[in-house]
XYZ file of N, CA and C in Angstrom:
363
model
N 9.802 -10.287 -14.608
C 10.198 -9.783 -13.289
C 9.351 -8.573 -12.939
N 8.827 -8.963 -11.760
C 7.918 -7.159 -11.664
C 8.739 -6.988 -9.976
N 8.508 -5.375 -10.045
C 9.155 -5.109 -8.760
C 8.289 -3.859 -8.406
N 8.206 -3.651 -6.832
C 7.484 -2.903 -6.461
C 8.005 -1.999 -5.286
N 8.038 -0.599 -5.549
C 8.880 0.543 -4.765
C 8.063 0.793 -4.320
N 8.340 0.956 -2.701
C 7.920 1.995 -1.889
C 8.861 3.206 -1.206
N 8.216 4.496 -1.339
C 9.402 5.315 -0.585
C 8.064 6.620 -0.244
N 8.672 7.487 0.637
C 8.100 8.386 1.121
C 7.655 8.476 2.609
N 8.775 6.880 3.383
C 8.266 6.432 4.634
C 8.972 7.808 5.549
N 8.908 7.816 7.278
C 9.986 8.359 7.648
C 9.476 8.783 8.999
N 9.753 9.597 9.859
C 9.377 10.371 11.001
C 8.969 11.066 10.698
N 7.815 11.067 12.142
C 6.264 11.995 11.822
C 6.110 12.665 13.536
N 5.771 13.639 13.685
C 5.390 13.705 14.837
C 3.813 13.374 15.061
N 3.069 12.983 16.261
C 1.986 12.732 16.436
C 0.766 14.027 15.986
N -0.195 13.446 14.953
C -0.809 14.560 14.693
C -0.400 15.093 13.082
N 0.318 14.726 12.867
C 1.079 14.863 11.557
C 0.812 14.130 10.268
N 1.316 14.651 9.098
C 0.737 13.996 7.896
C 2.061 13.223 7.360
N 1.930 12.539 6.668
C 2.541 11.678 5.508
C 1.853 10.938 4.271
N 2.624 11.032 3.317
C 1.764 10.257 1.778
C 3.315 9.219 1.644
N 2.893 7.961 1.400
C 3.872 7.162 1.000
C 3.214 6.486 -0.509
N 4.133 6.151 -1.232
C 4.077 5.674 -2.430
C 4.771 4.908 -3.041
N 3.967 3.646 -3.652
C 4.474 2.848 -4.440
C 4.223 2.469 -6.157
N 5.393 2.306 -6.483
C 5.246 2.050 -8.106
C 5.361 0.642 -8.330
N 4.876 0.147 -9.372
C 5.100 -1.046 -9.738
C 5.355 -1.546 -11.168
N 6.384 -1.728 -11.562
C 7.262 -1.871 -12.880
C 7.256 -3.534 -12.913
N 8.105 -3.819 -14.178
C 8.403 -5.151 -14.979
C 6.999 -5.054 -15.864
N 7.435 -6.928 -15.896
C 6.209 -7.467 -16.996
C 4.793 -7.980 -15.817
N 4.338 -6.522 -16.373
C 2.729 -6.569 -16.090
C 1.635 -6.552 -16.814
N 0.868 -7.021 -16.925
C 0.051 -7.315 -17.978
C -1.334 -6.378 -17.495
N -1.753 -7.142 -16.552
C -3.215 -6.088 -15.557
C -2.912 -6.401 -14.354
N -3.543 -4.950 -13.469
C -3.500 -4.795 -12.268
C -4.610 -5.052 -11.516
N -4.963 -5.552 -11.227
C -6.488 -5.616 -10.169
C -6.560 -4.823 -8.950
N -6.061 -5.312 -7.335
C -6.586 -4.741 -6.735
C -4.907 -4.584 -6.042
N -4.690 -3.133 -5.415
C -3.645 -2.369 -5.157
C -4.001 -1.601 -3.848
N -3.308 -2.614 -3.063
C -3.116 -2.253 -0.806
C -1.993 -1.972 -0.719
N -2.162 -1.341 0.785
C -1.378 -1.229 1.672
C -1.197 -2.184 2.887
N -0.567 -2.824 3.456
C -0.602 -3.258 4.871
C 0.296 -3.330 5.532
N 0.260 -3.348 7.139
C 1.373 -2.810 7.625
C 2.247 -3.666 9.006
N 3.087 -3.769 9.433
C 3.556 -4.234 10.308
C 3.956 -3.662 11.929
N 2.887 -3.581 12.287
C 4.542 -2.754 14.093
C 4.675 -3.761 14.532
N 5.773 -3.203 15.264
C 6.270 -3.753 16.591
C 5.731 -4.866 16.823
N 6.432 -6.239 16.992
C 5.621 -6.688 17.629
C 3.971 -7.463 17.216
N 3.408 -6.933 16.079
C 2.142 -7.384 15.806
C 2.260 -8.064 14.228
N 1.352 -8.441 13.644
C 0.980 -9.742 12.557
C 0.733 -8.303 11.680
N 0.875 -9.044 10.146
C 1.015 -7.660 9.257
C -0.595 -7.739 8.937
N -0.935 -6.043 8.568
C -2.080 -6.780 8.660
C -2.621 -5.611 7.429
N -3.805 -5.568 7.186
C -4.639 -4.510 5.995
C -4.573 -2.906 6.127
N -4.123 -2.278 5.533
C -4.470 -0.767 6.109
C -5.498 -0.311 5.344
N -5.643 -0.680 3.805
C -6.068 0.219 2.517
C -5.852 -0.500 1.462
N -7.235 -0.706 0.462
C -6.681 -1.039 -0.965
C -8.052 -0.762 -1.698
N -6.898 -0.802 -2.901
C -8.011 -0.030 -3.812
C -8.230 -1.200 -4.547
N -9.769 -1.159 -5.754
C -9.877 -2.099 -6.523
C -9.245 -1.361 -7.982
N -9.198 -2.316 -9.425
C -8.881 -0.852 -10.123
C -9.873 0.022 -10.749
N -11.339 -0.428 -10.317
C -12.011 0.217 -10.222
C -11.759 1.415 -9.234
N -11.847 1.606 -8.444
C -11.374 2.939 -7.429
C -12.697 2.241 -6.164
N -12.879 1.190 -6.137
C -13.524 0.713 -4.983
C -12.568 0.477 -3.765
N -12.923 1.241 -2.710
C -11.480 1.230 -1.373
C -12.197 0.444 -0.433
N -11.301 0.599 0.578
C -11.390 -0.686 1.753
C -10.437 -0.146 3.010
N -10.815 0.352 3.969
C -10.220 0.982 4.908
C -10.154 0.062 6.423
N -9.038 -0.401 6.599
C -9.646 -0.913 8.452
C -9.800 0.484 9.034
N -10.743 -0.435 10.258
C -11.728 1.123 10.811
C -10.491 1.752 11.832
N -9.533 1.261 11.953
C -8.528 2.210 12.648
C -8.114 3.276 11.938
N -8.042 3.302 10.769
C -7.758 4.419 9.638
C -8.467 4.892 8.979
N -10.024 4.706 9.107
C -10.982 5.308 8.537
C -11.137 6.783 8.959
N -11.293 7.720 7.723
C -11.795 8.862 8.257
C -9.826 9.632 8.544
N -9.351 9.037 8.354
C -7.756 9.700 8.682
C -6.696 9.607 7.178
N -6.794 8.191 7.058
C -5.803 7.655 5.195
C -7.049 7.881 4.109
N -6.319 7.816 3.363
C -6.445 8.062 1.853
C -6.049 7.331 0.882
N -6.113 6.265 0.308
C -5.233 5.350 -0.284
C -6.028 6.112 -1.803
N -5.103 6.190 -2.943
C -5.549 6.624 -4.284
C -4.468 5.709 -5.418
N -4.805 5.964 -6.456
C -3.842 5.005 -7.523
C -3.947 5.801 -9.019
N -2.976 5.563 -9.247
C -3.115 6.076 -10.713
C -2.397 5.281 -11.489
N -3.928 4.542 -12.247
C -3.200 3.398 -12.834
C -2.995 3.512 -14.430
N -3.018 4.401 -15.124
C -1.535 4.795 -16.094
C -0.268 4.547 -15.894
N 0.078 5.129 -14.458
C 1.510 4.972 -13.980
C 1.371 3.455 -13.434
N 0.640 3.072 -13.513
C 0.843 1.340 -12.110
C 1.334 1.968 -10.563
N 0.681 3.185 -10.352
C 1.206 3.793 -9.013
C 0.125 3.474 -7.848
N 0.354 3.325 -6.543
C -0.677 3.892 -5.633
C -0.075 4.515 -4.626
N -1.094 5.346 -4.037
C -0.089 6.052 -2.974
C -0.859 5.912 -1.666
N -0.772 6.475 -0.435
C -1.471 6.428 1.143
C -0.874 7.665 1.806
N -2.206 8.594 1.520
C -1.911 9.642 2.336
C -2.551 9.305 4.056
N -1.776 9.495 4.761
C -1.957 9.527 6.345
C -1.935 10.394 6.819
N -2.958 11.333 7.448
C -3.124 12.460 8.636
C -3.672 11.640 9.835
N -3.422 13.023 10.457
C -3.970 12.830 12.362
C -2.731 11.906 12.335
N -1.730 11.717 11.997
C -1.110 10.266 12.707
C -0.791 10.189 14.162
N -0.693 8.633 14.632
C -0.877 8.649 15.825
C 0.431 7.147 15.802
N 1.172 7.773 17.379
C 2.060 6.197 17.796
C 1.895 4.993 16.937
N 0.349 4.816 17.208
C -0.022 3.528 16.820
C 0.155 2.909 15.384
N 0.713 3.892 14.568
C 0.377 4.097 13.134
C 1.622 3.436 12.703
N 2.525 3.637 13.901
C 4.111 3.302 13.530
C 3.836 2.126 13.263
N 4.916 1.068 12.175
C 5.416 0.492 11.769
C 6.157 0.354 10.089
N 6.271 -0.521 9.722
C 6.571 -0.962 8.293
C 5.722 -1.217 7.240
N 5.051 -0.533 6.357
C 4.308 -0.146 5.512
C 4.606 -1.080 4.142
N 3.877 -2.131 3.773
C 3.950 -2.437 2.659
C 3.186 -2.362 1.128
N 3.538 -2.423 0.403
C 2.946 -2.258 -0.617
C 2.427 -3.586 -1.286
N 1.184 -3.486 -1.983
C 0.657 -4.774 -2.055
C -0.074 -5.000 -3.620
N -0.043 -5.780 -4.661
C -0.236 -5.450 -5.908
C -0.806 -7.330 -6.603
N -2.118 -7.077 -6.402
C -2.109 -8.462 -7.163
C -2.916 -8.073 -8.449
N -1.673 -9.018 -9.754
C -1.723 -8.428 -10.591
C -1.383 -9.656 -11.972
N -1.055 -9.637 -12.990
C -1.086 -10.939 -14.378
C -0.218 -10.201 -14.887
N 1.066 -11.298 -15.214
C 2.534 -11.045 -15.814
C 1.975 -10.668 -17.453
N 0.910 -12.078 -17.483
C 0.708 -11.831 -18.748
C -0.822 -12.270 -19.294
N -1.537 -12.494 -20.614
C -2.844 -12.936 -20.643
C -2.929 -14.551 -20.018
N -1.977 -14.780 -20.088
C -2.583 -16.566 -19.562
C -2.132 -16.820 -18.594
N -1.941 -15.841 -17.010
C -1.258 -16.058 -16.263
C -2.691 -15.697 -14.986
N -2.879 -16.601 -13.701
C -4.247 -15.913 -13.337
C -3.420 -14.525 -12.294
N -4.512 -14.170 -11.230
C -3.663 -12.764 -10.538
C -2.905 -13.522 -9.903
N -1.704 -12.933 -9.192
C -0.409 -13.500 -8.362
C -0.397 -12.357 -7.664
N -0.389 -12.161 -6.070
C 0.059 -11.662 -4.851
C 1.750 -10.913 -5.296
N 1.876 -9.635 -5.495
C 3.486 -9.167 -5.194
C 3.871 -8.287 -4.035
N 5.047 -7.850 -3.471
C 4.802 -7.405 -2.249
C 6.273 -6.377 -2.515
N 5.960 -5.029 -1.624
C 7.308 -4.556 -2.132
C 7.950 -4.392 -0.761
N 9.382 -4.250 -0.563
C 10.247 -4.318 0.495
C 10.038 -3.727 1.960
N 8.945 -2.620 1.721
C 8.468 -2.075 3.042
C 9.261 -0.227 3.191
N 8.303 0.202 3.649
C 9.035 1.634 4.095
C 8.569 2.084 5.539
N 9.338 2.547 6.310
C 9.263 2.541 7.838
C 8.361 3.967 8.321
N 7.401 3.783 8.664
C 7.006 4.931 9.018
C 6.618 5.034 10.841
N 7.359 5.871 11.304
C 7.382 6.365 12.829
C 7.223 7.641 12.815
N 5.709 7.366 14.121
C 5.538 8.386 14.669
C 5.682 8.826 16.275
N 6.083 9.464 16.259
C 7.072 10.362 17.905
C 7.532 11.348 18.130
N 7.024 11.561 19.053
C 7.685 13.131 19.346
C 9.011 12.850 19.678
């Protein structure tokens, strides 16, 4: 069973920072590559940030130059720091982890429950 927390979502005013973070526990064997992607209103979920576990990142250019996606994979953690935030930023933030239960298992897609992040004055 592996499970994957996110928390640190919440209200932001425009212009404002937030770091959200997810852990990822159970039977994990290796981690490969560790995103973010996100949902608003209304739109298809889509890429924000991911890391390889090399520390090779991947930014859509709406968040380039603003997030921060980092990992620390001792812990099986990654986190997404967000400045400048903007309206647009709002939605449901997921956490994203494809990763091997065990040696004879290939990578498998896991996804964790989502944390809400809004921004508004």
């Amino acid at each position: 069973q592996v499970q994957l927390v996110e928390s640190g979502g919440g209200l932001v005013q425009p212009g404002g920072s937030l770091r959200i973070s997810c852990a990822a526990s159970g039977s994990i064997f290796s981690i490969g590559t560790m995103g973010w992607y996100r949902q608003g209103p209304g739109k298809q979920r889509e890429l924000v940030a991911a890391s390889t576990s090399g520390g090779i990142t991947n930014y859509a250019d709406s968040v380039k130059g603003r997030f921060t996606i980092s990992r620390d994979n001792a812990k099986n953690r990654v986190y997404l720091q967000m400045n400048s935030l903007k309206p647009e930023d709002t939605g449901v933030y997921y956490c994203n982890a494809r990763l091997r239960v065990d040696y004879f298992s290939n990578y498998v897609d896991f996804w964790g429950q989502g944390t809400q992040v809004t921004v508004s004055s």
